[in-house]
mmCIF file of C-alpha atoms in Angstrom:
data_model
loop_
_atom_site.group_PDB
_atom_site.id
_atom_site.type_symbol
_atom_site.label_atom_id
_atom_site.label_comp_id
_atom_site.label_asym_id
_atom_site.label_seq_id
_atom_site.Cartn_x
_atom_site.Cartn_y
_atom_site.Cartn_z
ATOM 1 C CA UNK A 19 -40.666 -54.973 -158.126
ATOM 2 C CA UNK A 20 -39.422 -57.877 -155.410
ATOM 3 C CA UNK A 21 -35.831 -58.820 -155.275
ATOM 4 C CA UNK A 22 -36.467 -62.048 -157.397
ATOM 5 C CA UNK A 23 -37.827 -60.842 -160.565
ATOM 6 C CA UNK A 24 -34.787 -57.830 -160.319
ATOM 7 C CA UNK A 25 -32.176 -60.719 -160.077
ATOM 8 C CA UNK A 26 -34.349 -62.465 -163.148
ATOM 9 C CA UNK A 27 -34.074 -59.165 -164.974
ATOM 10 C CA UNK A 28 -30.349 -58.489 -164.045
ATOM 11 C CA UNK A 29 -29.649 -62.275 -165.391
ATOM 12 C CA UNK A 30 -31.673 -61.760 -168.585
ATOM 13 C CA UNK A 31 -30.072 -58.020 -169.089
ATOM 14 C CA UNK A 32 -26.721 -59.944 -168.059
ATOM 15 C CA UNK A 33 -27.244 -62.728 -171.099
ATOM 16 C CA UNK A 34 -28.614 -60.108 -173.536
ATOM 17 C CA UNK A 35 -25.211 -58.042 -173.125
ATOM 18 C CA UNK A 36 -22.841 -61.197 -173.218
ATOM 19 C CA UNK A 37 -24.575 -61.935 -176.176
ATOM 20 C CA UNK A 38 -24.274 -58.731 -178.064
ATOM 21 C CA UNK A 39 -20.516 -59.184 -177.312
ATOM 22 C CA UNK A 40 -19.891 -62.439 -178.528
ATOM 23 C CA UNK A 41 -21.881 -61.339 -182.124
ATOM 24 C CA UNK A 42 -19.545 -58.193 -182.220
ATOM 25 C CA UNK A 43 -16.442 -60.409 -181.715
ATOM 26 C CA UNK A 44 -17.661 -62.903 -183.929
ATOM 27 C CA UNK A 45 -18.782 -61.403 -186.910
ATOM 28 C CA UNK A 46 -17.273 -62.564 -190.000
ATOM 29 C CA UNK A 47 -16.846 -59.102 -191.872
ATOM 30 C CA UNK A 48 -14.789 -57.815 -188.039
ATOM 31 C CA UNK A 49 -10.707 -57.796 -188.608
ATOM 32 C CA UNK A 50 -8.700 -58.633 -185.883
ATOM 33 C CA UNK A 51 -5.384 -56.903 -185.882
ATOM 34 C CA UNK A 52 -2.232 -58.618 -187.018
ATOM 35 C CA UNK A 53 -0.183 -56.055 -185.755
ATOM 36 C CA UNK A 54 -0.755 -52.698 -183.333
ATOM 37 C CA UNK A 55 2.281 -50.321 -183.111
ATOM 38 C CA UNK A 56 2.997 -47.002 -181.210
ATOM 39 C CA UNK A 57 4.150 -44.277 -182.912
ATOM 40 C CA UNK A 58 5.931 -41.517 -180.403
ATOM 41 C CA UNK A 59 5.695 -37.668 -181.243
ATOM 42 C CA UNK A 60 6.558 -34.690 -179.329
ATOM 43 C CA UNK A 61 3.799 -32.215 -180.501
ATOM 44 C CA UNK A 62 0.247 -31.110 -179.751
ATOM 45 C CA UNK A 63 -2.241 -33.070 -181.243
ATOM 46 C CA UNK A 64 -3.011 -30.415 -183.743
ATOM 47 C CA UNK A 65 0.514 -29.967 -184.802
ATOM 48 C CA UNK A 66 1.029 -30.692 -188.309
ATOM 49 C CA UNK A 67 3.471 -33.304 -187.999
ATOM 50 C CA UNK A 68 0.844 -35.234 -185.717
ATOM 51 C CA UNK A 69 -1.744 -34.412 -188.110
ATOM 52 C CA UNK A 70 0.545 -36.070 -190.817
ATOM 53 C CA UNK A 71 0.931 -38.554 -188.628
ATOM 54 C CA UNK A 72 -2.458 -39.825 -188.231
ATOM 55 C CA UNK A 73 -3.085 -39.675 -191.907
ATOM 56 C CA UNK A 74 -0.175 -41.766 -192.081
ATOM 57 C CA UNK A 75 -1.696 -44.283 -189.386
ATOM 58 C CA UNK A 76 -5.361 -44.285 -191.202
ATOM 59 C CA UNK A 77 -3.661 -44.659 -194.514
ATOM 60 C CA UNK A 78 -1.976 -47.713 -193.367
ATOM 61 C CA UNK A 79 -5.215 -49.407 -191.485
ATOM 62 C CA UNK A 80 -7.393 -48.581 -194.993
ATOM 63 C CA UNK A 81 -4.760 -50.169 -197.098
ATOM 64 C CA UNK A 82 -4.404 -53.003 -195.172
ATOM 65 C CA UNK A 83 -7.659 -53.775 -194.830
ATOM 66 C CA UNK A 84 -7.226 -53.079 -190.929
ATOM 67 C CA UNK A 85 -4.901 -55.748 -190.512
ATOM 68 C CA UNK A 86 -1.961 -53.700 -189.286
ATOM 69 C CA UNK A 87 -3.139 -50.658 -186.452
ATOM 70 C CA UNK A 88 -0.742 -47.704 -185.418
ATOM 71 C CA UNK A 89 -1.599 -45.575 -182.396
ATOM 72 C CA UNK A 90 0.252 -42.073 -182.517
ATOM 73 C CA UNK A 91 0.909 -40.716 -179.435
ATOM 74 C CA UNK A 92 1.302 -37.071 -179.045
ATOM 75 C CA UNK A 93 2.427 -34.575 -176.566
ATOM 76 C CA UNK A 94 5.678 -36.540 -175.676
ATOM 77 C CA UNK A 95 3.458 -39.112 -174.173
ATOM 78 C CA UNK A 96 5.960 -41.866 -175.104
ATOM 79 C CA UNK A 97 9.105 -39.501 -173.676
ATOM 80 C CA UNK A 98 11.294 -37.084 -175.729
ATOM 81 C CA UNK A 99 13.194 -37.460 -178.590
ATOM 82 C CA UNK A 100 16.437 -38.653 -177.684
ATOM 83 C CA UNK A 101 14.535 -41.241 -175.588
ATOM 84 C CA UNK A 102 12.270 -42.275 -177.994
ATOM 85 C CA UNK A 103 15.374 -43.100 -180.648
ATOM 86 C CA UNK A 104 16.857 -45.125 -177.494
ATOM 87 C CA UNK A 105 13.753 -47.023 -177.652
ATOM 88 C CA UNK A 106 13.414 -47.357 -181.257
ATOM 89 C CA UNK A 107 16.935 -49.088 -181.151
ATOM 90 C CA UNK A 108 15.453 -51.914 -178.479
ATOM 91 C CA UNK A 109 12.317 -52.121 -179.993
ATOM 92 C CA UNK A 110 10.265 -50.611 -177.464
ATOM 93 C CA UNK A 111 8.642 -48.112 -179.713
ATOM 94 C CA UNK A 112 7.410 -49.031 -183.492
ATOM 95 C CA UNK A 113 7.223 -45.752 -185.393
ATOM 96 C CA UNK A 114 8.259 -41.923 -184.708
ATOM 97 C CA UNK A 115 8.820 -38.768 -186.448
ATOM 98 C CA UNK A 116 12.178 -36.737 -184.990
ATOM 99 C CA UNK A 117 14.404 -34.061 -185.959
ATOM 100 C CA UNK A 118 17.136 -34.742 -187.624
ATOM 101 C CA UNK A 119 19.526 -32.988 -185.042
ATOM 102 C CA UNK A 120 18.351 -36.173 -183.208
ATOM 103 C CA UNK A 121 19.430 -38.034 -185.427
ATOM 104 C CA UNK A 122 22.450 -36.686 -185.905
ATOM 105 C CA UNK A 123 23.549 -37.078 -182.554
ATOM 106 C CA UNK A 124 23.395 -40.830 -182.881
ATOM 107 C CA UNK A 125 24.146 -40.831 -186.873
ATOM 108 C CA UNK A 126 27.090 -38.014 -187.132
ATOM 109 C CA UNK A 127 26.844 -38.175 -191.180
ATOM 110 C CA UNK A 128 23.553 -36.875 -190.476
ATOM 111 C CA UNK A 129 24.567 -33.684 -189.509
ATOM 112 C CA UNK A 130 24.951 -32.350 -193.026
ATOM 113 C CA UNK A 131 21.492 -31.829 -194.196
ATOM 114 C CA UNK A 132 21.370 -29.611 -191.102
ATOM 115 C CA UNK A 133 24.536 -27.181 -191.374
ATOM 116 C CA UNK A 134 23.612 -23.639 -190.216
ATOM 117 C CA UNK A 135 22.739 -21.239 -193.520
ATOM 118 C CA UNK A 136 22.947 -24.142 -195.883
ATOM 119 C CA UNK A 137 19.670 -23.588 -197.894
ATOM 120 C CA UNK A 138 18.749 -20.514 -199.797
ATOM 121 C CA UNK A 139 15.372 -21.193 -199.154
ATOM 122 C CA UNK A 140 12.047 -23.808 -198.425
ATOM 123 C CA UNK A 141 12.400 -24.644 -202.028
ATOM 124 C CA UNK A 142 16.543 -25.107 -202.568
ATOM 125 C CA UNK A 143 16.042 -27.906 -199.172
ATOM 126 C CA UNK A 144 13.188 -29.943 -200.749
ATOM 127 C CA UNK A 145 15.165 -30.602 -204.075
ATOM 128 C CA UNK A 146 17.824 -31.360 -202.082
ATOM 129 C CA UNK A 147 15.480 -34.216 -199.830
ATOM 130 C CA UNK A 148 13.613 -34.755 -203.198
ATOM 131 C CA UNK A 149 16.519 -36.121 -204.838
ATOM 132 C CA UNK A 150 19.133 -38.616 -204.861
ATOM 133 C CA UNK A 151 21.003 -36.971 -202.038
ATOM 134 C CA UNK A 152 18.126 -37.254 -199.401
ATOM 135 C CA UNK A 153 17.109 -41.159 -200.681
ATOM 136 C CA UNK A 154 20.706 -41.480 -199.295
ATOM 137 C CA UNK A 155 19.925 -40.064 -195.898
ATOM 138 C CA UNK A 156 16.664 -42.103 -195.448
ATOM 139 C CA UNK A 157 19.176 -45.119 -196.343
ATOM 140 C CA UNK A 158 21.911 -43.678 -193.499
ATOM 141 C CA UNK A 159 19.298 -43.928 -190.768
ATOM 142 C CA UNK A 160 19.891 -47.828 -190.299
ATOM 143 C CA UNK A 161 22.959 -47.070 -189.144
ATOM 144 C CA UNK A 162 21.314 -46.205 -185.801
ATOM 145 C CA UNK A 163 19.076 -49.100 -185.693
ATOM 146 C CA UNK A 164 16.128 -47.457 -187.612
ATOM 147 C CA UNK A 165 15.040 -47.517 -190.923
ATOM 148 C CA UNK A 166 13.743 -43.838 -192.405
ATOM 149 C CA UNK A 167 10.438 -43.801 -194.297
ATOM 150 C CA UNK A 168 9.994 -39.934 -195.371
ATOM 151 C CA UNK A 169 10.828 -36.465 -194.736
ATOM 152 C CA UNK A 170 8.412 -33.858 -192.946
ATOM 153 C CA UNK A 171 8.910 -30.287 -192.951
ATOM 154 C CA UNK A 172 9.739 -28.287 -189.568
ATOM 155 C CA UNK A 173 10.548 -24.953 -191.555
ATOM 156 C CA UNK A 174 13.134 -22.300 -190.828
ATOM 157 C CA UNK A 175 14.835 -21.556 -187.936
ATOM 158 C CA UNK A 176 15.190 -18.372 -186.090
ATOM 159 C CA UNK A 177 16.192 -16.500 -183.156
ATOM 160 C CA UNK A 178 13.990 -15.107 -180.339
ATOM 161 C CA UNK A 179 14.658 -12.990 -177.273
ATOM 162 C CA UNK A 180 13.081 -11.367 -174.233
ATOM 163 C CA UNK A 181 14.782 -8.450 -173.266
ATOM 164 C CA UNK A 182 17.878 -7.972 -175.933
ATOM 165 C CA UNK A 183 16.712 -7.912 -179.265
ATOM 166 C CA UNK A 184 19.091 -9.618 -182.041
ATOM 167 C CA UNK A 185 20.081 -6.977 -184.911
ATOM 168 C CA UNK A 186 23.778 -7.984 -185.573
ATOM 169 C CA UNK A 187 26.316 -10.459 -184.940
ATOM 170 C CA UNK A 188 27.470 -8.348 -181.689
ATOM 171 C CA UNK A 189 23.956 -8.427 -180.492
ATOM 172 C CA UNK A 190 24.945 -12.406 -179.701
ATOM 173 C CA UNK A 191 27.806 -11.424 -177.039
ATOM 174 C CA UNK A 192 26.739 -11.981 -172.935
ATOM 175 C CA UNK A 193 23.184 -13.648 -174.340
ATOM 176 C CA UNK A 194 22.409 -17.198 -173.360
ATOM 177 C CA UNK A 195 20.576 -19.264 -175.941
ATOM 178 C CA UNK A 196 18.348 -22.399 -175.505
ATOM 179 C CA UNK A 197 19.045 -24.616 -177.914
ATOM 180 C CA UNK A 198 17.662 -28.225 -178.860
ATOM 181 C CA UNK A 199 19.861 -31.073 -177.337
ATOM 182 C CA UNK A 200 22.088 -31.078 -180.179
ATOM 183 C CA UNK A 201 25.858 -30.470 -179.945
ATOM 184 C CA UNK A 202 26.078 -29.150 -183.167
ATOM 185 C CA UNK A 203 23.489 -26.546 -182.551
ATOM 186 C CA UNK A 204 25.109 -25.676 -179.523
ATOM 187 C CA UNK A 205 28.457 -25.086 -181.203
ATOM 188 C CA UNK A 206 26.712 -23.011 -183.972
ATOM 189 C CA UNK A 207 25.248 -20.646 -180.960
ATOM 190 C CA UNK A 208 28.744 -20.389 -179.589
ATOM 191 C CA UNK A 209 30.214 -19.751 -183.006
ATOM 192 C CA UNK A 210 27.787 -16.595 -183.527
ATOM 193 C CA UNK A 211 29.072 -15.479 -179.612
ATOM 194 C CA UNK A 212 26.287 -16.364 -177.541
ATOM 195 C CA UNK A 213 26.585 -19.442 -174.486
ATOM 196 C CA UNK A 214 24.264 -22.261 -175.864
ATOM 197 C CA UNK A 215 22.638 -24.130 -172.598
ATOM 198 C CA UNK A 216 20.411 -27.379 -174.324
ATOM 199 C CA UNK A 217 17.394 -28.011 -172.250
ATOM 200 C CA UNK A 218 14.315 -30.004 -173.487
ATOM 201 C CA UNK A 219 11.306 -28.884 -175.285
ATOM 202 C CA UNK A 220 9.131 -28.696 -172.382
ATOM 203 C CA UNK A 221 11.328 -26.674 -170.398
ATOM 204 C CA UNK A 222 11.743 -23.724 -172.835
ATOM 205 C CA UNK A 223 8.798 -21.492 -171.714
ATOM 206 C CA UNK A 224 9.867 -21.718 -168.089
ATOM 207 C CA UNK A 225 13.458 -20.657 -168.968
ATOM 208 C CA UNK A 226 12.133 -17.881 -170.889
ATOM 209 C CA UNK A 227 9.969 -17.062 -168.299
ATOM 210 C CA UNK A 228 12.526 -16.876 -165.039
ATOM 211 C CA UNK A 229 15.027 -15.489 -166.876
ATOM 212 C CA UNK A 230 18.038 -18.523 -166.839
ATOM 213 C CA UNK A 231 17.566 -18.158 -170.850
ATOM 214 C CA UNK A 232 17.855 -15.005 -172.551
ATOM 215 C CA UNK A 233 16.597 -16.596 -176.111
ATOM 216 C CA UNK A 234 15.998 -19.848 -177.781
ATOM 217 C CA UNK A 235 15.706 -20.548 -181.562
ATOM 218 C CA UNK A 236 12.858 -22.247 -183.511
ATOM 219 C CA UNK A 237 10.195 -21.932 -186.005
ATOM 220 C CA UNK A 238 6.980 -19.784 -186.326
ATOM 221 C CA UNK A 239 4.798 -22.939 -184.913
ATOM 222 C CA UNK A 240 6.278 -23.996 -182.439
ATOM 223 C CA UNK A 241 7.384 -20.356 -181.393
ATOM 224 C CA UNK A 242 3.527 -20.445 -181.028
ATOM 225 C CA UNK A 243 2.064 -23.458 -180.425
ATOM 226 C CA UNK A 244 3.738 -22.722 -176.817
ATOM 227 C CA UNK A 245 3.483 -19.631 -176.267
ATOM 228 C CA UNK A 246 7.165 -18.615 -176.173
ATOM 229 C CA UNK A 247 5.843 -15.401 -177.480
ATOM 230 C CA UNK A 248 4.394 -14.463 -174.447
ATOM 231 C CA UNK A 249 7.842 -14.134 -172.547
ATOM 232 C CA UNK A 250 10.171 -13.635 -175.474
ATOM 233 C CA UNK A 251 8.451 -11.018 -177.888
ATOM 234 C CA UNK A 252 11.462 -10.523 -180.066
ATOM 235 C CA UNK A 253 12.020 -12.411 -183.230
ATOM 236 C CA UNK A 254 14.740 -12.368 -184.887
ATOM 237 C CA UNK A 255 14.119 -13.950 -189.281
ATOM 238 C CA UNK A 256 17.891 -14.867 -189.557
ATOM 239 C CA UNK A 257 16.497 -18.109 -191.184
ATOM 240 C CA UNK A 258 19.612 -20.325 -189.236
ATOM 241 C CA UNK A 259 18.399 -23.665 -189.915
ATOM 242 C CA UNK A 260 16.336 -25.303 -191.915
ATOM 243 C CA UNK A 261 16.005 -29.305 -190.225
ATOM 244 C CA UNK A 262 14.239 -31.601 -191.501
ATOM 245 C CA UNK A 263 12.251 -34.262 -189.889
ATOM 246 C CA UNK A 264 12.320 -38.227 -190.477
ATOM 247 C CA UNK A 265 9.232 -40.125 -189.839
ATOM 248 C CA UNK A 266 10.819 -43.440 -189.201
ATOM 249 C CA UNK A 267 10.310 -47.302 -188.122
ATOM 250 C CA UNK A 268 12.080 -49.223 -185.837
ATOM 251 C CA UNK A 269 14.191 -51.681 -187.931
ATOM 252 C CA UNK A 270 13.317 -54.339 -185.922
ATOM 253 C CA UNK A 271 9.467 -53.676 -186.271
ATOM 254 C CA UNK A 272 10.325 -53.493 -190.092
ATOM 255 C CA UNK A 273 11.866 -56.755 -189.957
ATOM 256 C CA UNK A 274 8.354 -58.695 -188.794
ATOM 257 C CA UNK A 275 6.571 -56.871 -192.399
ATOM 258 C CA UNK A 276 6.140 -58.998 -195.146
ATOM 259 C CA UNK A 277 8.204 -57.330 -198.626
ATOM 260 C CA UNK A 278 3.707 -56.137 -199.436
ATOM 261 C CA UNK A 279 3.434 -54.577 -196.084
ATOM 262 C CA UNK A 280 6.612 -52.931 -195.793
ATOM 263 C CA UNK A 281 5.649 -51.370 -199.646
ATOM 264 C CA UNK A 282 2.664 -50.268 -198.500
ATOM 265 C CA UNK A 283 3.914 -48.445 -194.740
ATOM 266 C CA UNK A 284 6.636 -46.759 -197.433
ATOM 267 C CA UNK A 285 4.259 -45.546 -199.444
ATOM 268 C CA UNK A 286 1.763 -44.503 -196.974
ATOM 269 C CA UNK A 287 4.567 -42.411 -195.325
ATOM 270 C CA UNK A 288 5.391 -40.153 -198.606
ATOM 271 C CA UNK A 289 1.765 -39.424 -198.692
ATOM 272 C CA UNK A 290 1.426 -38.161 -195.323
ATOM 273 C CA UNK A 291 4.473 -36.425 -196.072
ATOM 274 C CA UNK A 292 3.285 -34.295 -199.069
ATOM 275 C CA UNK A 293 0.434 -33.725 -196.958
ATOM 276 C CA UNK A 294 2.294 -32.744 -193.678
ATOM 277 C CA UNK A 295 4.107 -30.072 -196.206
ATOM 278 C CA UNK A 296 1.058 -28.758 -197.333
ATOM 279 C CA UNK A 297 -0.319 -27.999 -193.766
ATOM 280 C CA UNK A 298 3.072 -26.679 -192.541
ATOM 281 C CA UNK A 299 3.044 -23.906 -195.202
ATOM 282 C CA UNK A 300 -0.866 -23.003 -193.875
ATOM 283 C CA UNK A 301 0.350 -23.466 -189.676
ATOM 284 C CA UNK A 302 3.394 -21.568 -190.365
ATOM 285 C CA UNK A 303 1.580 -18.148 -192.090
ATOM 286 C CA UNK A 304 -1.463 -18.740 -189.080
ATOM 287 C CA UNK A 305 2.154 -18.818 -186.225
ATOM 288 C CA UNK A 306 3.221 -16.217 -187.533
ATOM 289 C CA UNK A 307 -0.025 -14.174 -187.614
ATOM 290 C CA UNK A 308 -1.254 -15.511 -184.313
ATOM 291 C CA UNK A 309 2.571 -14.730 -182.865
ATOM 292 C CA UNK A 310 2.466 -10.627 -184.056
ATOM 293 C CA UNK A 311 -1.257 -10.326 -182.520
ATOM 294 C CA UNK A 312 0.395 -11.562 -178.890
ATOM 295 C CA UNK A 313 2.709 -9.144 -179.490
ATOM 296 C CA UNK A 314 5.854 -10.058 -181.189
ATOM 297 C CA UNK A 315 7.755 -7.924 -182.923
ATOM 298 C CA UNK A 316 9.889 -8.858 -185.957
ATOM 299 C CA UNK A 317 13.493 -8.135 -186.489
ATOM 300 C CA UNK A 318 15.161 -8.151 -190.475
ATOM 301 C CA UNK A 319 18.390 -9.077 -191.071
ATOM 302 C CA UNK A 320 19.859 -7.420 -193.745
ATOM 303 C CA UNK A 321 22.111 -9.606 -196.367
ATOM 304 C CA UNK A 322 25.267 -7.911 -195.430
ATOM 305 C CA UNK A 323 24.466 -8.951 -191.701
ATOM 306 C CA UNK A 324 23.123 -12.153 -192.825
ATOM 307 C CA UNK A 325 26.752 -13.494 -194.753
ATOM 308 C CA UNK A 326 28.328 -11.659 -191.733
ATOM 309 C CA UNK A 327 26.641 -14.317 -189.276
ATOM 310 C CA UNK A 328 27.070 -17.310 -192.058
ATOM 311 C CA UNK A 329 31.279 -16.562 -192.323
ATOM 312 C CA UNK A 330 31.191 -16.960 -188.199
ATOM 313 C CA UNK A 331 29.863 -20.057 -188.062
ATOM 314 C CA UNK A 332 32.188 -21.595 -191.333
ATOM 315 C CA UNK A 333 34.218 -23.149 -187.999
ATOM 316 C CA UNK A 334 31.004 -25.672 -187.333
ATOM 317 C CA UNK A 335 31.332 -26.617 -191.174
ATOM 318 C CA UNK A 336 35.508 -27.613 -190.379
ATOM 319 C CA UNK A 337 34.365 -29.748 -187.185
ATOM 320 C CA UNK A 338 31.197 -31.833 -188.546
ATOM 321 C CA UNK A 339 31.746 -31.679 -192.595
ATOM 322 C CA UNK A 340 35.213 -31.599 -193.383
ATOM 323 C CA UNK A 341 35.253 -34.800 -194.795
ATOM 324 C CA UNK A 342 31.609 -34.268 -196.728
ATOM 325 C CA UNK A 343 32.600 -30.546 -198.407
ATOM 326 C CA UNK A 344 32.041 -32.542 -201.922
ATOM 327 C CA UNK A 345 28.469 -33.242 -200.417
ATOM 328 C CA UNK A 346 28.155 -29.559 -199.790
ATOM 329 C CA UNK A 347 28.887 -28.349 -202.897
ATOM 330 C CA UNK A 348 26.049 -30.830 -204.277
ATOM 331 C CA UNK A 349 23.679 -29.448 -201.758
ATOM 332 C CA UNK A 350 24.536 -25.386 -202.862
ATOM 333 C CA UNK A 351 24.245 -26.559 -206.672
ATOM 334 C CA UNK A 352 21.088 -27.986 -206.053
ATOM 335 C CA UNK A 353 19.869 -24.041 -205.189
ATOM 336 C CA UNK A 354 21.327 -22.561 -208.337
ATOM 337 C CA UNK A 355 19.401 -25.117 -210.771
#
């Protein structure tokens, strides 16, 4: 072939393509996007809060008809937590799902739904966030510039260790624990007699790993999901802290929805969230599993030790709730209905 028919080819290839682009663009049944958010998270793309919140973002383009598009972004792609709610507050970032001990450190009344050994169990927290009481919560998150669409689960809490294992409240003395960056966390490690050092997400393994962390706290999937297990084999089922997560939307993104559209991301959110629940219950028995196969081994507390660890930490209850002790006593009824 000489060089003049492949230029007459390349021009006819070159058309043919062009073509085929201006029919996809122009097809009358193709939606262009009104809108196309971010949505930050901190997990692994098969976490189940990212799962929940990608049914969340596919929920939202079906119901709209594709007029409104949310990219999720996992694996801290869009930065951590605490800079992700800094964001949220200028508008940089659309969407999110945190912890609430985020929260809380920009929303103080926050830190109530999160007070160390406040639940019985899974079930006493979700009537709590089920109820009036946590309707009230998603209401308190405009205070820090964001407006809270529904709760996920993170599960309990618990303690894990490398060397020192944890079997009683004197186990805590000497031991430095990771804990999230959360002051209120960090008091409740102090309380129980351990130095609390607050260090990202990220960092935790290494920590673990070179020894400038004797233990962190967290629950069974996460424990696994990064392989904490692999350099801190003891775990310690005090059950500590039940904190649950707030998928939520910049208020000033909010503000652009129509009254329809805002209805629709609302509702869109609570069904992620019952699904997000679902998976959590499935990820956390599959941790847990996963977790004892690597190795770990599991440490009881007994109930006597158990109240013995919840009367030392009565001290973070005086500092962050002792003007919300009516609130409290709501919360602890909720578990004896």
């Amino acid at each position: 072939m000489n060089k003049k028919a492949l230029m007459t080819g390349g021009t006819v290839l070159a058309c043919t393509l062009c073509a085929g682009i201006v029919w996809r663009f122009q097809r009358p049944d193709t939606v262009v996007p009104e809108y196309v958010f971010n949505y930050a998270e901190n997990q692994t793309v098969d976490y189940p809060t990212t799962r929940g919140a990608n049914r969340f973002a596919e929920l939202v383009e079906q119901r709209t008809g594709g007029r409104i598009q949310i990219l999720v972004q996992p694996e801290a792609v869009l930065g951590a937590e605490k800079d992700v709610l800094k964001q949220m507050q200028y508008g940089g970032i659309d969407f999110a799902r945190v912890s609430l001990s985020q929260l809380a450190e920009i929303i103080p009344g926050m830190n109530v739904l999160q007070m160390p050994y406040l639940y019985d169990d899974a079930t006493h927290m979700w009537k709590v966030l089920d109820s009036e009481i946590g309707d009230e919560f998603l209401e308190l998150a405009a205070e820090g510039g964001v407006v809270g669409l529904s709760w996920y689960d993170a599960g309990v809490r618990n303690f894990y260790t490398s060397e020192k294992k944890i079997t009683c409240l004197e186990d805590f003395q000497g031991m430095t624990i990771r804990v999230q960056e959360s002051e209120m966390m960090a008091d409740m490690v102090t309380a129980l007699g351990a130095v609390a050092i607050q260090t990202p997400y990220s960092e935790v393994y290494s920590y673990l790993q070179r020894g400038l962390v004797d233990g962190a706290e967290n629950n069974w999937p996460s424990y696994e999901s990064m392989h904490h297990y692999e350099v801190a084999r003891y775990y310690t089922i005090d059950e500590h802290a039940r904190v649950p997560e707030m998928q939520l939307i910049a208020q000033s993104t909010w503000d652009k929805l129509s009254p329809e559209d805002q209805q629709i991301i609302r509702e869109c959110a609570e069904e992620s969230a019952r699904m997000e629940r679902r998976i959590w219950k499935q990820q956390e028995r599959q941790s847990m599993h996963w977790a004892i196969e690597g190795g770990t081994q599991i440490i009881e507390i007994s109930k006597e030790e158990k109240e013995r660890f919840r009367e030392a930490v009565e001290e973070v209850y005086e500092k962050y709730c002792s003007n919300d002790m009516d609130i409290i006593e709501e919360i602890k009824k909720k578990g004896e209905s």
